[in-house]
PDB file of C-alpha atoms in Angstrom:
ATOM      1  CA  MET A 455      78.832   6.536  58.278  1.00 49.00           C
ATOM      2  CA  TRP A 456      75.465   5.291  57.033  1.00 54.00           C
ATOM      3  CA  ARG A 457      75.408   8.064  54.473  1.00 62.00           C
ATOM      4  CA  SER A 458      78.830   7.243  53.014  1.00 64.00           C
ATOM      5  CA  SER A 459      77.983   3.562  52.569  1.00 70.00           C
ATOM      6  CA  ARG A 460      74.855   4.626  50.708  1.00 72.00           C
ATOM      7  CA  VAL A 461      76.958   6.767  48.401  1.00 72.00           C
ATOM      8  CA  GLY A 462      79.192   3.745  47.840  1.00 78.00           C
ATOM      9  CA  THR A 463      76.255   1.614  46.702  1.00 87.00           C
ATOM     10  CA  THR A 464      74.990   4.262  44.291  1.00 90.00           C
ATOM     11  CA  ARG A 465      78.510   4.585  42.918  1.00 90.00           C
ATOM     12  CA  ALA A 466      78.673   0.807  42.456  1.00 90.00           C
ATOM     13  CA  LYS A 467      75.291   0.870  40.706  1.00 92.00           C
ATOM     14  CA  ASP A 468      76.504   3.675  38.436  1.00 93.00           C
ATOM     15  CA  ALA A 469      79.597   1.640  37.584  1.00 93.00           C
ATOM     16  CA  LEU A 470      77.468  -1.406  36.780  1.00 94.00           C
ATOM     17  CA  LEU A 471      75.180   0.690  34.579  1.00 95.00           C
ATOM     18  CA  THR A 472      78.172   2.165  32.781  1.00 96.00           C
ATOM     19  CA  MET A 473      79.657  -1.296  32.233  1.00 96.00           C
ATOM     20  CA  ALA A 474      76.351  -2.575  30.858  1.00 97.00           C
ATOM     21  CA  ALA A 475      76.047   0.428  28.548  1.00 97.00           C
ATOM     22  CA  LEU A 476      79.611  -0.058  27.309  1.00 97.00           C
ATOM     23  CA  LYS A 477      79.016  -3.744  26.689  1.00 98.00           C
ATOM     24  CA  GLU A 478      75.868  -2.957  24.720  1.00 98.00           C
ATOM     25  CA  LYS A 479      77.697  -0.301  22.718  1.00 98.00           C
ATOM     26  CA  MET A 480      80.519  -2.710  21.894  1.00 98.00           C
ATOM     27  CA  GLN A 481      78.003  -5.304  20.731  1.00 98.00           C
ATOM     28  CA  GLN A 482      76.304  -2.757  18.470  1.00 98.00           C
ATOM     29  CA  VAL A 483      79.665  -1.740  17.004  1.00 98.00           C
ATOM     30  CA  ARG A 484      80.581  -5.378  16.388  1.00 98.00           C
ATOM     31  CA  GLU A 485      77.242  -6.059  14.691  1.00 98.00           C
ATOM     32  CA  ARG A 486      77.686  -3.005  12.493  1.00 98.00           C
ATOM     33  CA  GLU A 487      81.178  -4.178  11.502  1.00 98.00           C
ATOM     34  CA  ARG A 488      79.806  -7.630  10.677  1.00 98.00           C
ATOM     35  CA  GLU A 489      77.130  -6.030   8.493  1.00 98.00           C
ATOM     36  CA  ARG A 490      79.771  -3.999   6.679  1.00 98.00           C
ATOM     37  CA  GLU A 491      81.888  -7.112   6.094  1.00 97.00           C
ATOM     38  CA  ARG A 492      78.881  -8.978   4.735  1.00 97.00           C
ATOM     39  CA  GLU A 493      78.064  -6.105   2.394  1.00 97.00           C
ATOM     40  CA  SER A 494      81.617  -5.815   1.084  1.00 96.00           C
ATOM     41  CA  LEU A 495      81.716  -9.599   0.585  1.00 95.00           C
ATOM     42  CA  LEU A 496      78.487  -9.451  -1.407  1.00 95.00           C
ATOM     43  CA  THR A 497      79.845  -6.590  -3.489  1.00 95.00           C
ATOM     44  CA  SER A 498      83.098  -8.397  -4.282  1.00 93.00           C
ATOM     45  CA  VAL A 499      81.174 -11.562  -5.185  1.00 92.00           C
ATOM     46  CA  GLN A 500      78.903  -9.583  -7.505  1.00 92.00           C
ATOM     47  CA  GLU A 501      81.905  -7.875  -9.083  1.00 91.00           C
ATOM     48  CA  TYR A 502      83.574 -11.250  -9.539  1.00 88.00           C
ATOM     49  CA  GLN A 503      80.501 -12.721 -11.224  1.00 88.00           C
ATOM     50  CA  SER A 504      79.979  -9.851 -13.641  1.00 81.00           C
TER      51      SER A 504
END
């Protein structure tokens, strides 16, 4: 009984860690996409000016 509840808490902790890791990953992906958009905007502006 005591053992199974302990397993439950570690499983919950693992889930929380996974969620945090996923959130972080999503944020990194979003930032990368924003960078790419900024770069392509700069390129199109430069092309427009030339």
